[in-house]
């Protein structure tokens, strides 16, 4: 995969949204760069990863290629703690498959999104893993998991064939406005005014 594939996997979930995004498991930044490219100048990305060296490389590339996008690296475990936000969007590319039971982290992500805010996931379209990708989840599985976590029905953005586990997909779901009304946030200041 190259930068064009990375952009194609996420663009349909990012475009049209406001600027403040959280990236989980950003690593050395293949998808951070794609996100920055789609957000453009004025974008703000907070990138969480437990690999501090990868985050340093990511920050260096971001400074060089996207100086007009604010980049905040956070060396942390995203299963234990997430920054408060709220965020217009969350991107998790090839990182949620390290978590066996994702229900807790999905609830935490949902609660950090503005009403209508989006979660974009990039994942192998497989339900059987290996030592490098221990807990992948197919798009079919993702549809059930996201809805069970109180998120909207996911929509497929794009799919790229992969020799490793068959294919990679990008999908977008959202914190629905009705779910948010049961909580504390009632305004709808960001993004498109529609349920996903
Ligand atoms: C396969 S890499 C993906 C990097 C990048 N998102 C990409 O797709 O190129 C997975 C990244 O998630 C990070 N990661 C995995 N579990 C994590 C956790 N619980 N907390 C923070 N980072 C985590 C790893 O350190 C690694 O940088």
Coordinates of N, CA and C and ligand atoms in Angstrom, one line a residue:
X1 N 0.8 -1.2 0.0 CA 0.0 0.0 0.0 C 0.9 1.2 0.0
X2 N 0.4 2.3 -0.7 CA 1.1 3.5 -0.7 C 0.2 4.6 -0.1
X3 N 0.7 5.9 -0.2 CA 0.0 7.0 0.4 C -1.4 7.1 -0.2
X4 N -1.5 6.9 -1.5 CA -2.9 7.0 -2.2 C -3.8 6.0 -1.6
X5 N -3.4 4.8 -1.3 CA -4.2 3.7 -0.7 C -4.7 4.2 0.7
X6 N -3.7 4.7 1.5 CA -4.0 5.1 2.8 C -5.1 6.2 2.8
X7 N -4.9 7.2 1.9 CA -5.9 8.3 1.8 C -7.3 7.7 1.4
X8 N -7.3 6.8 0.4 CA -8.5 6.2 -0.1 C -9.3 5.4 1.0
X9 N -8.5 4.8 1.9 CA -9.1 4.0 3.0 C -9.8 4.9 4.0
X10 N -9.4 6.2 4.1 CA -10.0 7.0 5.2 C -10.8 8.2 4.7
X11 N -10.5 8.7 3.5 CA -11.1 9.9 3.0 C -12.6 10.1 3.2
X12 N -13.3 9.0 2.8 CA -14.8 9.1 2.9 C -15.3 9.2 4.3
X13 N -14.5 9.0 5.3 CA -14.9 9.1 6.7 C -14.4 10.4 7.3
X14 N -13.5 11.1 6.7 CA -12.9 12.3 7.3 C -13.4 13.6 6.7
X15 N -13.5 13.5 5.4 CA -13.9 14.7 4.6 C -15.2 15.3 5.2
X16 N -15.3 16.6 5.2 CA -16.5 17.2 5.7 C -16.6 17.4 7.2
X17 N -15.7 16.8 7.9 CA -15.7 16.9 9.4 C -14.9 18.0 9.8
X18 N -15.1 18.5 11.0 CA -14.3 19.6 11.6 C -12.9 19.0 12.0
X19 N -12.1 19.9 12.5 CA -10.6 19.6 12.4 C -10.0 18.8 13.5
X20 N -10.6 18.6 14.6 CA -9.9 18.0 15.7 C -10.0 16.5 15.8
X21 N -8.9 15.8 15.5 CA -8.9 14.3 15.5 C -8.0 13.7 16.5
X22 N -8.4 12.5 16.9 CA -7.5 11.7 17.8 C -7.2 10.5 17.0
X23 N -5.9 10.1 17.0 CA -5.5 8.9 16.3 C -4.9 7.9 17.3
X24 N -5.4 6.7 17.3 CA -5.0 5.7 18.3 C -4.0 4.7 17.6
X25 N -2.9 4.5 18.2 CA -1.9 3.6 17.6 C -1.3 4.2 16.3
X26 N -0.9 5.5 16.4 CA -0.5 6.2 15.2 C 0.8 5.7 14.7
X27 N 1.7 5.1 15.5 CA 2.9 4.6 15.1 C 3.8 5.6 14.5
X28 N 4.5 5.2 13.4 CA 5.4 6.2 12.8 C 4.7 7.0 11.7
X29 N 3.4 6.8 11.5 CA 2.6 7.9 10.9 C 2.1 7.7 9.5
X30 N 2.1 6.4 9.0 CA 1.5 6.2 7.6 C 0.1 6.8 7.5
X31 N -0.7 6.6 8.5 CA -2.1 7.1 8.4 C -2.2 8.5 9.0
X32 N -1.3 8.9 9.8 CA -1.3 10.3 10.3 C -1.1 11.2 9.1
X33 N -0.2 10.9 8.3 CA 0.1 11.7 7.1 C -1.2 11.7 6.2
X34 N -1.8 10.6 6.0 CA -3.0 10.5 5.2 C -4.1 11.4 5.8
X35 N -4.2 11.3 7.1 CA -5.3 12.1 7.8 C -4.9 13.6 7.7
X36 N -3.7 14.0 7.9 CA -3.3 15.4 7.7 C -3.5 15.9 6.3
X37 N -3.3 15.0 5.3 CA -3.5 15.3 3.9 C -5.0 15.7 3.7
X38 N -5.9 14.8 4.2 CA -7.3 15.1 4.0 C -7.8 16.3 4.8
X39 N -7.3 16.5 6.1 CA -7.8 17.6 6.9 C -7.3 18.9 6.4
X40 N -6.1 18.9 5.9 CA -5.5 20.2 5.4 C -5.1 21.1 6.5
X41 N -4.7 22.3 6.1 CA -4.2 23.3 7.1 C -5.3 23.7 8.0
X42 N -4.9 23.8 9.3 CA -5.9 24.1 10.4 C -6.3 22.8 11.0
X43 N -5.9 21.6 10.5 CA -6.2 20.3 11.1 C -5.5 20.2 12.5
X44 N -6.1 19.5 13.4 CA -5.4 19.2 14.7 C -5.5 17.7 15.0
X45 N -4.3 17.1 15.2 CA -4.2 15.7 15.4 C -3.5 15.4 16.7
X46 N -4.2 14.7 17.6 CA -3.6 14.2 18.8 C -3.3 12.7 18.5
X47 N -2.0 12.3 18.6 CA -1.7 10.9 18.2 C -1.2 10.1 19.5
X48 N -1.9 9.0 19.8 CA -1.5 8.2 21.0 C -0.8 7.0 20.5
X49 N 0.3 6.7 21.1 CA 1.0 5.4 20.9 C 1.8 5.1 22.1
X50 N 2.0 3.8 22.4 CA 2.8 3.4 23.5 C 4.3 3.2 23.1
X51 N 4.5 3.4 21.8 CA 5.9 3.4 21.2 C 6.4 4.8 21.0
X52 N 7.2 5.3 22.0 CA 7.6 6.7 22.0 C 8.5 7.0 20.8
X53 N 9.3 6.0 20.4 CA 10.3 6.2 19.3 C 9.5 6.4 18.0
X54 N 8.5 5.6 17.8 CA 7.7 5.7 16.6 C 7.0 7.1 16.6
X55 N 6.5 7.5 17.7 CA 5.9 8.8 17.8 C 6.8 10.0 17.5
X56 N 8.1 9.8 17.9 CA 9.1 10.9 17.6 C 9.3 10.9 16.1
X57 N 9.4 9.8 15.4 CA 9.6 9.8 14.0 C 8.3 10.4 13.3
X58 N 7.2 10.0 13.8 CA 5.9 10.6 13.3 C 5.9 12.1 13.4
X59 N 6.3 12.6 14.5 CA 6.3 14.1 14.8 C 7.3 14.8 13.8
X60 N 8.4 14.1 13.6 CA 9.4 14.7 12.7 C 8.9 14.8 11.2
X61 N 8.2 13.7 10.8 CA 7.7 13.7 9.4 C 6.5 14.8 9.3
X62 N 5.7 14.8 10.4 CA 4.6 15.8 10.4 C 5.1 17.2 10.3
X63 N 6.2 17.5 11.1 CA 6.7 18.9 11.1 C 7.2 19.2 9.7
X64 N 7.9 18.3 9.0 CA 8.4 18.5 7.7 C 7.4 18.6 6.6
X65 N 6.3 17.7 6.6 CA 5.4 17.7 5.5 C 4.1 18.4 5.7
X66 N 3.7 18.6 7.0 CA 2.4 19.2 7.3 C 2.6 20.2 8.4
X67 N 3.4 21.3 8.2 CA 3.6 22.2 9.3 C 2.4 23.0 9.7
X68 N 1.4 23.0 8.8 CA 0.1 23.8 9.2 C -0.9 22.9 9.9
X69 N -0.5 21.7 10.2 CA -1.4 20.8 10.9 C -0.8 20.7 12.3
X70 N -1.6 21.0 13.4 CA -1.1 20.9 14.8 C -1.0 19.4 15.2
X71 N 0.1 19.0 15.6 CA 0.4 17.6 16.0 C 0.8 17.5 17.4
X72 N 0.0 16.7 18.2 CA 0.3 16.5 19.6 C 0.5 15.0 19.8
X73 N 1.8 14.5 20.0 CA 2.0 13.1 20.3 C 1.8 12.8 21.8
X74 N 1.2 11.7 22.1 CA 1.0 11.3 23.5 C 1.4 9.8 23.6
X75 N 2.5 9.7 24.4 CA 3.0 8.3 24.7 C 2.2 7.7 25.8
X76 N 1.2 6.8 25.4 CA 0.3 6.2 26.4 C -0.3 5.0 25.8
X77 N -1.0 4.2 26.7 CA -1.7 3.0 26.3 C -3.2 3.4 26.1
X78 N -3.6 3.2 24.9 CA -5.0 3.7 24.6 C -6.1 2.8 25.3
X79 N -5.7 1.7 25.8 CA -6.7 0.8 26.5 C -6.9 1.3 27.9
X80 N -5.9 2.1 28.4 CA -6.0 2.5 29.8 C -6.6 3.9 29.9
X81 N -6.2 4.8 29.0 CA -6.6 6.1 29.1 C -6.7 6.8 27.8
X82 N -7.7 7.7 27.6 CA -7.8 8.5 26.4 C -7.9 9.9 26.8
X83 N -7.3 10.8 26.0 CA -7.4 12.2 26.3 C -8.9 12.6 26.2
X84 N -9.3 13.7 27.0 CA -10.7 14.0 27.3 C -11.4 14.4 26.0
X85 N -10.8 15.1 25.1 CA -11.5 15.6 23.9 C -12.5 16.7 24.3
X86 N -13.6 16.9 23.7 CA -14.1 15.9 22.7 C -13.5 16.2 21.4
X87 N -13.5 15.1 20.5 CA -12.9 15.2 19.2 C -14.0 15.1 18.1
X88 N -13.7 15.7 17.0 CA -14.6 15.6 15.8 C -14.5 14.2 15.2
X89 N -13.3 13.6 15.4 CA -13.2 12.2 14.8 C -12.0 11.5 15.5
X90 N -12.1 10.2 15.4 CA -11.1 9.3 15.9 C -10.7 8.4 14.8
X91 N -9.4 8.2 14.6 CA -8.9 7.2 13.6 C -8.1 6.1 14.3
X92 N -8.5 4.9 14.0 CA -7.7 3.7 14.5 C -7.3 2.9 13.3
X93 N -6.1 3.0 12.9 CA -5.6 2.2 11.7 C -4.7 1.1 12.2
X94 N -5.1 -0.1 12.0 CA -4.3 -1.3 12.3 C -3.8 -1.3 13.8
X95 N -4.7 -0.8 14.6 CA -4.3 -0.8 16.1 C -5.3 -1.4 17.0
X96 N -6.6 -1.4 16.6 CA -7.6 -2.1 17.5 C -7.4 -3.6 17.5
X97 N -6.7 -4.1 16.5 CA -6.5 -5.6 16.5 C -5.5 -6.1 17.5
X98 N -5.0 -5.2 18.3 CA -4.1 -5.6 19.4 C -4.9 -5.8 20.7
X99 N -6.2 -5.5 20.6 CA -7.1 -5.6 21.8 C -8.1 -6.8 21.6
X100 N -8.1 -7.7 22.5 CA -8.9 -8.9 22.4 C -10.4 -8.6 22.6
X101 N -10.7 -7.9 23.7 CA -12.0 -7.5 24.0 C -12.1 -5.9 23.8
X102 N -12.7 -5.5 22.7 CA -12.6 -4.0 22.4 C -13.8 -3.2 23.0
X103 N -14.7 -3.9 23.8 CA -15.9 -3.2 24.2 C -15.5 -1.9 25.0
X104 N -14.6 -2.1 25.9 CA -14.2 -1.0 26.8 C -13.6 0.2 26.1
X105 N -12.7 -0.1 25.2 CA -12.1 1.0 24.4 C -13.1 1.7 23.4
X106 N -14.0 0.9 22.9 CA -15.0 1.5 22.0 C -15.9 2.4 22.7
X107 N -16.3 2.0 24.0 CA -17.2 2.9 24.8 C -16.4 4.2 25.1
X108 N -15.1 4.1 25.4 CA -14.3 5.3 25.7 C -14.2 6.2 24.5
X109 N -14.0 5.6 23.3 CA -13.9 6.4 22.1 C -15.2 7.1 21.9
X110 N -16.3 6.4 22.0 CA -17.6 7.0 21.7 C -17.8 8.2 22.6
X111 N -17.4 8.1 23.9 CA -17.6 9.1 24.8 C -16.7 10.3 24.6
X112 N -15.7 10.2 23.8 CA -14.8 11.3 23.5 C -15.2 12.0 22.2
X113 N -16.2 11.5 21.5 CA -16.7 12.1 20.2 C -17.8 13.1 20.5
X114 N -17.7 14.2 19.7 CA -18.9 15.1 19.7 C -20.1 14.4 19.1
X115 N -21.3 14.9 19.3 CA -22.4 14.2 18.7 C -22.2 14.3 17.2
X116 N -22.4 13.2 16.5 CA -22.2 13.1 15.1 C -20.7 12.9 14.7
X117 N -19.8 12.9 15.7 CA -18.4 12.7 15.5 C -18.1 11.3 15.0
X118 N -17.1 11.1 14.3 CA -16.9 9.9 13.6 C -15.7 9.0 14.1
X119 N -15.8 7.7 14.0 CA -14.7 6.8 14.2 C -14.4 6.1 12.9
X120 N -13.2 6.3 12.4 CA -12.7 5.7 11.2 C -11.8 4.5 11.6
X121 N -12.1 3.3 11.1 CA -11.3 2.2 11.4 C -10.7 1.6 10.2
X122 N -9.4 1.3 10.2 CA -8.7 0.6 9.1 C -8.3 -0.7 9.6
X123 N -8.7 -1.8 9.0 CA -8.5 -3.1 9.6 C -8.4 -4.2 8.5
X124 N -7.7 -5.3 8.9 CA -7.8 -6.5 8.0 C -9.2 -7.1 8.0
X125 N -9.6 -7.5 6.8 CA -11.0 -8.0 6.7 C -10.9 -9.5 7.0
X126 N -10.6 -9.9 8.2 CA -10.4 -11.3 8.7 C -10.8 -11.4 10.1
X127 N -11.2 -12.6 10.5 CA -11.5 -12.8 11.9 C -10.6 -13.8 12.6
X128 N -9.6 -14.2 11.8 CA -8.5 -15.1 12.4 C -7.2 -14.4 12.3
X129 N -6.5 -14.3 13.4 CA -5.2 -13.6 13.4 C -4.0 -14.5 13.4
X130 N -2.9 -13.9 13.7 CA -1.6 -14.5 13.8 C -0.8 -13.7 14.8
X131 N 0.5 -14.1 15.0 CA 1.2 -13.5 16.1 C 1.4 -12.0 15.8
X132 N 1.4 -11.5 14.6 CA 1.6 -10.1 14.3 C 0.3 -9.3 14.3
X133 N -0.8 -10.0 14.0 CA -2.1 -9.3 14.0 C -3.0 -10.2 14.8
X134 N -3.0 -10.1 16.1 CA -3.6 -11.1 17.0 C -5.1 -11.2 16.9
X135 N -5.8 -10.0 16.8 CA -7.3 -10.1 16.9 C -7.9 -9.2 15.8
X136 N -7.7 -9.6 14.5 CA -8.4 -8.8 13.5 C -9.9 -9.0 13.5
X137 N -10.6 -8.0 12.9 CA -12.0 -8.2 12.8 C -12.5 -7.8 11.4
X138 N -13.3 -8.7 10.8 CA -13.8 -8.4 9.5 C -14.8 -7.3 9.5
X139 N -15.2 -6.8 8.4 CA -16.2 -5.7 8.3 C -17.5 -6.2 8.9
X140 N -17.8 -7.5 8.6 CA -19.1 -8.1 9.2 C -19.0 -8.0 10.7
X141 N -17.9 -8.5 11.3 CA -17.8 -8.4 12.7 C -17.8 -7.0 13.3
X142 N -17.2 -6.1 12.5 CA -17.1 -4.7 13.0 C -18.5 -4.1 13.0
X143 N -19.4 -4.5 12.1 CA -20.7 -3.9 12.1 C -21.4 -4.3 13.4
X144 N -21.2 -5.5 13.8 CA -21.9 -5.9 15.1 C -21.3 -5.2 16.3
X145 N -19.9 -5.2 16.3 CA -19.2 -4.6 17.5 C -19.5 -3.1 17.7
X146 N -19.5 -2.4 16.6 CA -19.8 -1.0 16.6 C -21.2 -0.7 17.2
X147 N -22.1 -1.4 16.6 CA -23.5 -1.2 17.1 C -23.7 -1.6 18.5
X148 N -23.0 -2.7 18.9 CA -23.1 -3.1 20.3 C -22.5 -2.0 21.3
X149 N -21.5 -1.3 20.8 CA -20.9 -0.2 21.6 C -21.7 1.1 21.5
X150 N -22.9 1.1 20.9 CA -23.7 2.3 20.9 C -23.3 3.3 19.8
X151 N -22.6 2.7 18.8 CA -22.2 3.6 17.6 C -23.2 3.3 16.5
X152 N -23.2 4.1 15.5 CA -24.0 3.9 14.3 C -23.5 2.8 13.5
X153 N -24.4 2.2 12.6 CA -24.0 1.2 11.7 C -22.9 1.6 10.8
X154 N -21.8 0.9 10.8 CA -20.6 1.3 10.0 C -20.9 1.2 8.5
X155 N -20.2 2.1 7.8 CA -20.3 2.2 6.3 C -18.9 1.9 5.8
X156 N -18.8 1.0 4.8 CA -17.5 0.7 4.2 C -17.1 1.9 3.3
X157 N -15.8 2.3 3.5 CA -15.3 3.4 2.7 C -14.5 2.9 1.5
X158 N -13.7 1.9 1.7 CA -12.8 1.4 0.7 C -12.2 0.1 1.1
X159 N -11.7 -0.6 0.1 CA -11.1 -1.9 0.4 C -9.9 -2.1 -0.5
X160 N -8.8 -2.6 0.1 CA -7.6 -2.8 -0.7 C -7.2 -4.3 -0.5
X161 N -7.0 -5.0 -1.6 CA -6.5 -6.4 -1.5 C -5.1 -6.4 -0.8
X162 N -4.9 -7.5 0.0 CA -3.7 -7.6 0.7 C -3.2 -9.1 0.7
X163 N -2.0 -9.3 0.4 CA -1.5 -10.7 0.4 C -1.5 -11.3 1.8
X164 N -1.5 -10.3 2.7 CA -1.4 -10.7 4.2 C -2.9 -10.6 4.7
X165 N -3.5 -11.7 5.0 CA -4.9 -11.7 5.5 C -6.0 -11.2 4.5
X166 N -5.7 -11.3 3.2 CA -6.7 -11.1 2.2 C -7.0 -9.7 1.8
X167 N -7.4 -8.8 2.7 CA -7.8 -7.5 2.3 C -7.8 -6.6 3.5
X168 N -7.6 -5.3 3.2 CA -7.7 -4.2 4.3 C -8.9 -3.4 3.9
X169 N -9.7 -3.0 4.9 CA -10.9 -2.1 4.7 C -10.8 -0.9 5.5
X170 N -11.4 0.2 5.0 CA -11.6 1.4 5.9 C -13.1 1.5 6.0
X171 N -13.5 1.8 7.3 CA -15.0 1.9 7.5 C -15.2 3.1 8.5
X172 N -16.4 3.7 8.4 CA -16.7 4.8 9.2 C -18.0 4.6 10.0
X173 N -18.0 4.9 11.3 CA -19.2 4.9 12.1 C -19.2 6.2 12.8
X174 N -20.2 6.4 13.6 CA -20.4 7.7 14.3 C -21.0 7.6 15.6
X175 N -20.8 8.6 16.5 CA -21.6 8.8 17.7 C -22.9 9.4 17.2
X176 N -24.0 8.7 17.4 CA -25.3 9.2 16.9 C -25.7 10.4 17.8
X177 N -26.5 11.3 17.2 CA -27.0 12.4 18.0 C -28.0 12.0 19.0
X178 N -28.8 10.9 18.7 CA -29.8 10.5 19.7 C -29.1 9.9 20.9
X179 N -28.0 9.1 20.7 CA -27.2 8.6 21.8 C -26.7 9.7 22.6
X180 N -26.2 10.7 22.0 CA -25.6 11.8 22.7 C -26.6 12.6 23.5
X181 N -27.8 12.7 23.0 CA -28.9 13.4 23.8 C -29.2 12.8 25.1
X182 N -28.9 11.4 25.2 CA -29.1 10.8 26.5 C -28.0 11.1 27.5
X183 N -26.9 11.7 26.9 CA -25.8 12.0 27.8 C -25.9 13.5 28.1
X184 N -24.7 14.2 28.0 CA -24.7 15.6 28.4 C -24.6 16.6 27.3
X185 N -24.3 16.1 26.1 CA -24.0 17.1 25.0 C -25.2 17.2 24.1
X186 N -25.7 18.4 24.0 CA -27.0 18.6 23.2 C -26.8 19.5 22.0
X187 N -25.7 20.2 21.8 CA -25.5 21.0 20.7 C -25.0 20.2 19.5
X188 N -25.0 20.7 18.3 CA -24.5 20.0 17.1 C -23.7 20.9 16.3
X189 N -22.5 21.3 16.8 CA -21.8 22.3 16.2 C -20.9 21.9 15.0
X190 N -20.7 20.6 14.9 CA -19.6 20.1 14.0 C -20.1 19.3 12.9
X191 N -19.4 19.3 11.7 CA -19.6 18.3 10.7 C -21.0 18.4 10.0
X192 N -21.3 17.3 9.4 CA -22.6 17.3 8.7 C -23.7 17.0 9.7
X193 N -24.9 17.6 9.4 CA -26.0 17.5 10.3 C -26.9 16.3 9.9
X194 N -26.3 15.1 10.1 CA -27.1 13.9 9.8 C -26.6 12.7 10.6
X195 N -27.5 11.8 10.8 CA -27.1 10.5 11.5 C -26.3 9.7 10.5
X196 N -25.3 8.9 10.9 CA -24.7 8.0 10.0 C -25.5 6.8 9.8
Ligands
LIG1 C1 0.7 -2.1 13.2 S1 1.1 -0.6 13.9 C2 0.1 0.5 13.0 C3 0.7 1.9 12.9 C4 -0.1 2.8 12.0 N1 -1.4 3.1 12.5 C5 -0.2 2.2 10.6 O1 -1.3 1.7 10.3 O2 0.8 2.2 9.9 C6 0.2 -0.6 15.5 C7 0.6 0.5 16.4 O3 -0.3 0.5 17.5 C8 0.4 0.7 18.7 N2 -0.4 0.1 19.8 C9 -0.9 -1.1 19.9 N3 -1.6 -1.3 21.0 C10 -1.5 -0.1 21.7 C11 -2.0 0.4 22.9 N4 -2.7 -0.4 23.7 N5 -1.8 1.7 23.3 C12 -1.1 2.5 22.5 N6 -0.5 2.1 21.3 C13 -0.7 0.8 20.9 C14 1.7 0.1 18.5 O4 2.7 0.6 19.3 C15 2.0 0.4 17.0 O5 2.7 1.6 16.8

